[in-house]
Tab-separated table of C-alpha atoms in Angstrom:
chain	number	residue	atom	x	y	z
F	1	MET	CA	0.000	0.000	0.000
F	2	PHE	CA	2.764	2.430	1.000
F	3	GLN	CA	4.660	1.683	-2.211
F	4	ALA	CA	1.563	2.405	-4.301
F	5	ILE	CA	0.991	5.738	-2.548
F	6	MET	CA	4.621	6.835	-2.883
F	7	GLN	CA	4.786	5.847	-6.542
F	8	GLY	CA	1.546	7.718	-7.212
F	9	ILE	CA	2.902	10.857	-5.543
F	10	LEU	CA	6.253	10.737	-7.343
F	11	LEU	CA	4.818	9.988	-10.785
F	12	SER	CA	2.060	12.592	-10.533
F	13	PHE	CA	4.458	15.241	-9.252
F	14	GLY	CA	6.930	14.432	-12.018
F	15	LEU	CA	4.231	14.907	-14.671
F	16	ILE	CA	2.709	18.076	-13.242
F	17	LEU	CA	5.950	19.895	-12.351
F	18	PRO	CA	7.175	20.950	-15.843
F	19	LEU	CA	6.169	24.438	-17.019
F	20	GLY	CA	3.263	23.681	-19.333
F	21	VAL	CA	0.156	25.453	-20.616
F	22	GLN	CA	-2.042	24.338	-17.719
F	23	ASN	CA	0.436	25.392	-15.023
F	24	VAL	CA	1.082	28.773	-16.633
F	25	PHE	CA	-2.635	29.496	-16.932
F	26	VAL	CA	-3.355	28.645	-13.277
F	27	PHE	CA	-0.375	30.701	-12.111
F	28	ASN	CA	-1.419	33.586	-14.377
F	29	GLN	CA	-4.870	33.716	-12.818
F	30	GLY	CA	-3.322	33.639	-9.358
F	31	VAL	CA	-1.314	36.710	-10.334
F	32	THR	CA	-4.089	38.683	-12.011
F	33	GLN	CA	-7.087	37.973	-9.758
F	34	PRO	CA	-7.648	40.728	-7.134
F	35	ARG	CA	-8.282	38.127	-4.397
F	36	PHE	CA	-7.222	34.495	-4.019
F	37	ILE	CA	-10.823	33.327	-3.695
F	38	ARG	CA	-11.486	34.726	-7.187
F	39	ALA	CA	-8.977	32.194	-8.578
F	40	LEU	CA	-10.868	29.209	-7.137
F	41	PRO	CA	-12.770	28.487	-10.397
F	42	VAL	CA	-9.532	27.884	-12.316
F	43	ILE	CA	-8.013	25.869	-9.458
F	44	ILE	CA	-11.039	23.602	-9.016
F	45	THR	CA	-11.585	23.151	-12.767
F	46	ALA	CA	-7.950	22.229	-13.441
F	47	SER	CA	-7.981	19.833	-10.482
F	48	LEU	CA	-11.238	18.184	-11.566
F	49	CYS	CA	-9.963	17.788	-15.134
F	50	ASP	CA	-6.787	16.140	-13.874
F	51	THR	CA	-8.886	13.917	-11.608
F	52	ALA	CA	-10.950	12.828	-14.623
F	53	LEU	CA	-7.891	12.195	-16.816
F	54	ILE	CA	-6.107	10.214	-14.107
F	55	SER	CA	-9.235	8.144	-13.408
F	56	LEU	CA	-9.783	7.410	-17.105
F	57	ALA	CA	-6.110	6.491	-17.546
F	58	ILE	CA	-6.168	4.076	-14.597
F	59	LEU	CA	-9.464	2.535	-15.716
F	60	GLY	CA	-8.043	2.130	-19.228
F	61	VAL	CA	-10.907	4.002	-20.920
F	62	SER	CA	-8.658	6.704	-22.394
F	63	VAL	CA	-6.410	4.101	-24.030
F	64	ILE	CA	-9.379	2.619	-25.868
F	65	ILE	CA	-10.580	6.060	-27.047
F	66	LEU	CA	-7.157	7.188	-28.292
F	67	ALA	CA	-6.644	3.861	-30.043
F	68	ILE	CA	-9.176	5.078	-32.629
F	69	PRO	CA	-7.126	7.071	-35.209
F	70	THR	CA	-9.967	9.451	-36.157
F	71	ILE	CA	-10.653	10.506	-32.573
F	72	LYS	CA	-6.935	10.965	-31.917
F	73	ALA	CA	-6.521	13.127	-35.049
F	74	ILE	CA	-9.532	15.291	-34.143
F	75	LEU	CA	-8.213	15.740	-30.595
F	76	PHE	CA	-4.831	16.854	-31.914
F	77	LEU	CA	-6.324	19.282	-34.464
F	78	VAL	CA	-8.656	20.894	-31.931
F	79	GLY	CA	-5.792	21.144	-29.445
F	80	ILE	CA	-3.504	22.801	-32.002
F	81	LEU	CA	-6.121	25.368	-33.050
F	82	PHE	CA	-7.059	26.164	-29.465
F	83	LEU	CA	-3.465	26.626	-28.312
F	84	ALA	CA	-2.690	28.855	-31.299
F	85	TYR	CA	-5.756	31.000	-30.538
F	86	MET	CA	-5.059	31.181	-26.795
F	87	GLY	CA	-1.457	32.143	-27.488
F	88	PHE	CA	-2.597	35.025	-29.717
F	89	VAL	CA	-5.150	36.288	-27.178
F	90	THR	CA	-2.670	36.076	-24.306
F	91	TRP	CA	0.069	37.849	-26.292
F	92	LYS	CA	-2.282	40.721	-27.151
F	93	SER	CA	-3.761	41.089	-23.657
F	94	LYS	CA	-2.889	44.227	-21.744
F	95	ALA	CA	-1.184	43.729	-18.436
F	96	SER	CA	-0.524	47.111	-16.877
F	97	ARG	CA	-1.544	47.474	-13.247
F	98	SER	CA	-4.467	49.686	-14.249
F	99	THR	CA	-5.859	46.911	-16.448
F	100	THR	CA	-5.379	44.027	-14.038
F	101	GLN	CA	-9.153	43.703	-13.712
F	102	ASP	CA	-9.308	43.141	-17.472
F	103	ALA	CA	-6.552	40.514	-17.311
F	104	ALA	CA	-8.402	38.722	-14.498
F	105	LEU	CA	-10.910	36.449	-16.199
F	106	SER	CA	-14.479	36.005	-15.018
F	107	PRO	CA	-15.355	32.690	-13.293
F	108	LYS	CA	-17.093	31.436	-16.443
F	109	ARG	CA	-14.080	32.176	-18.677
F	110	GLN	CA	-11.709	30.704	-16.079
F	111	ILE	CA	-13.668	27.450	-16.096
F	112	THR	CA	-13.884	27.362	-19.901
F	113	PHE	CA	-10.202	28.088	-20.499
F	114	ALA	CA	-8.973	25.851	-17.659
F	115	ALA	CA	-11.022	22.930	-18.981
F	116	SER	CA	-9.768	23.625	-22.500
F	117	VAL	CA	-6.056	23.773	-21.644
F	118	SER	CA	-6.485	20.636	-19.528
F	119	LEU	CA	-8.598	18.505	-21.867
F	120	LEU	CA	-7.517	19.825	-25.287
F	121	ASN	CA	-3.807	19.211	-24.752
F	122	PRO	CA	-3.115	15.782	-26.299
F	123	HIS	CA	0.491	15.907	-25.075
F	124	ALA	CA	-0.655	16.042	-21.443
F	125	ILE	CA	-3.290	13.380	-22.041
F	126	LEU	CA	-0.794	10.999	-23.640
F	127	ASP	CA	1.647	11.581	-20.774
F	128	THR	CA	-1.044	10.746	-18.237
F	129	ILE	CA	-1.993	7.571	-20.091
F	130	GLY	CA	1.600	6.526	-20.761
F	131	VAL	CA	2.952	7.090	-17.257
F	132	ILE	CA	0.107	6.896	-14.738
F	133	GLY	CA	-2.127	4.539	-16.714
F	134	THR	CA	0.710	2.123	-17.458
F	135	SER	CA	2.084	2.224	-13.906
F	136	SER	CA	-1.334	1.464	-12.398
F	137	ILE	CA	-1.415	-1.912	-14.172
F	138	SER	CA	0.890	-3.402	-11.542
F	139	TYR	CA	-1.650	-2.681	-8.781
F	140	SER	CA	-5.089	-4.083	-7.996
F	141	GLY	CA	-7.819	-3.663	-5.416
F	142	MET	CA	-7.107	-1.223	-2.584
F	143	GLU	CA	-3.545	-0.640	-3.803
F	144	LYS	CA	-4.831	0.648	-7.149
F	145	ILE	CA	-7.304	2.935	-5.358
F	146	ALA	CA	-4.522	4.236	-3.094
F	147	PHE	CA	-2.329	4.837	-6.149
F	148	ALA	CA	-5.136	6.756	-7.889
F	149	LEU	CA	-5.960	8.861	-4.830
F	150	ALA	CA	-2.286	9.745	-4.336
F	151	CYS	CA	-2.017	10.957	-7.952
F	152	ILE	CA	-5.229	12.967	-7.666
F	153	LEU	CA	-4.258	14.532	-4.320
F	154	VAL	CA	-0.976	15.791	-5.781
F	155	SER	CA	-2.887	17.603	-8.538
F	156	TRP	CA	-5.233	19.362	-6.104
F	157	ILE	CA	-2.411	20.436	-3.775
F	158	TRP	CA	-0.265	21.560	-6.715
F	159	PHE	CA	-2.887	23.805	-8.337
F	160	PHE	CA	-3.869	25.417	-5.032
F	161	SER	CA	-0.191	26.075	-4.252
F	162	LEU	CA	0.528	27.384	-7.754
F	163	ALA	CA	-2.313	29.898	-7.649
F	164	LEU	CA	-1.344	30.929	-4.116
F	165	VAL	CA	2.243	31.622	-5.166
F	166	GLY	CA	0.918	33.521	-8.179
F	167	ARG	CA	-1.247	35.612	-5.868
F	168	GLN	CA	1.755	36.549	-3.731
F	169	VAL	CA	3.774	37.461	-6.822
F	170	GLY	CA	0.867	39.556	-8.115
F	171	ARG	CA	0.749	41.518	-4.868
F	172	LEU	CA	4.440	42.362	-5.189
F	173	ASP	CA	4.163	43.362	-8.850
F	174	LYS	CA	3.110	47.004	-8.548
F	175	SER	CA	4.163	48.032	-12.068
F	176	GLY	CA	2.437	45.201	-13.939
F	177	ARG	CA	5.657	44.378	-15.808
F	178	PHE	CA	5.791	40.843	-14.485
F	179	ILE	CA	2.236	40.179	-15.686
F	180	MET	CA	3.198	41.444	-19.134
F	181	PHE	CA	6.306	39.233	-19.143
F	182	LEU	CA	4.249	36.255	-17.938
F	183	ASN	CA	1.738	36.762	-20.749
F	184	LYS	CA	4.531	36.705	-23.340
F	185	VAL	CA	6.048	33.551	-21.826
F	186	SER	CA	2.600	31.924	-21.672
F	187	SER	CA	2.016	32.678	-25.358
F	188	ILE	CA	5.380	31.230	-26.389
F	189	ILE	CA	4.718	28.046	-24.389
F	190	MET	CA	1.270	27.672	-25.983
F	191	TRP	CA	2.629	28.178	-29.498
F	192	GLY	CA	5.543	25.855	-28.781
F	193	THR	CA	3.136	23.149	-27.583
F	194	ALA	CA	1.005	23.660	-30.709
F	195	VAL	CA	4.068	23.242	-32.944
F	196	TYR	CA	5.050	20.090	-31.038
F	197	LEU	CA	1.558	18.665	-31.555
F	198	ILE	CA	1.804	19.422	-35.300
F	199	THR	CA	5.019	17.412	-35.522
F	200	GLN	CA	3.339	14.527	-33.668
F	201	LEU	CA	0.310	14.676	-35.950
F	202	ILE	CA	2.457	14.638	-39.088
């Protein structure tokens, strides 16, 4: 049981740690929202999406879906178009301190964008299936449940912590320059991910 929990924590942390589209978006909202509680929609949505992906990977459902070439191709195309669009919008967004309220998305847009960057990123989905889904095969019964819960718990703690750190950074950024820099970095990461997905699709 202990081995399953530790492996779940280490694998999940290893997957979620790299600077990707989802992490940047959650951190960005932590920075731009006027209060931490206003960032809860993005935190909860990202966590729930990860919970769903991890559960599907462990149950083996996602492997069956992605085994169908047409569905996989559609997922990649939608992901590429969405990331390209999000990168453009983020690059163009104003980020001066006087426009922080504009940069802070409404709860509805937070939920929509968080779900999109979580579920329309084939790279992240394939990583979850390949690492967590494959590793879960060696467990059964309560050990498999413990493994799944450990992976899911890491996601929830990570997104709450990420937004909280973003909030602290946002409070220190009086000029708004960091937000502007973060938007540019976010855009480059999104476009880079889109290009990577194109190479995988080809």
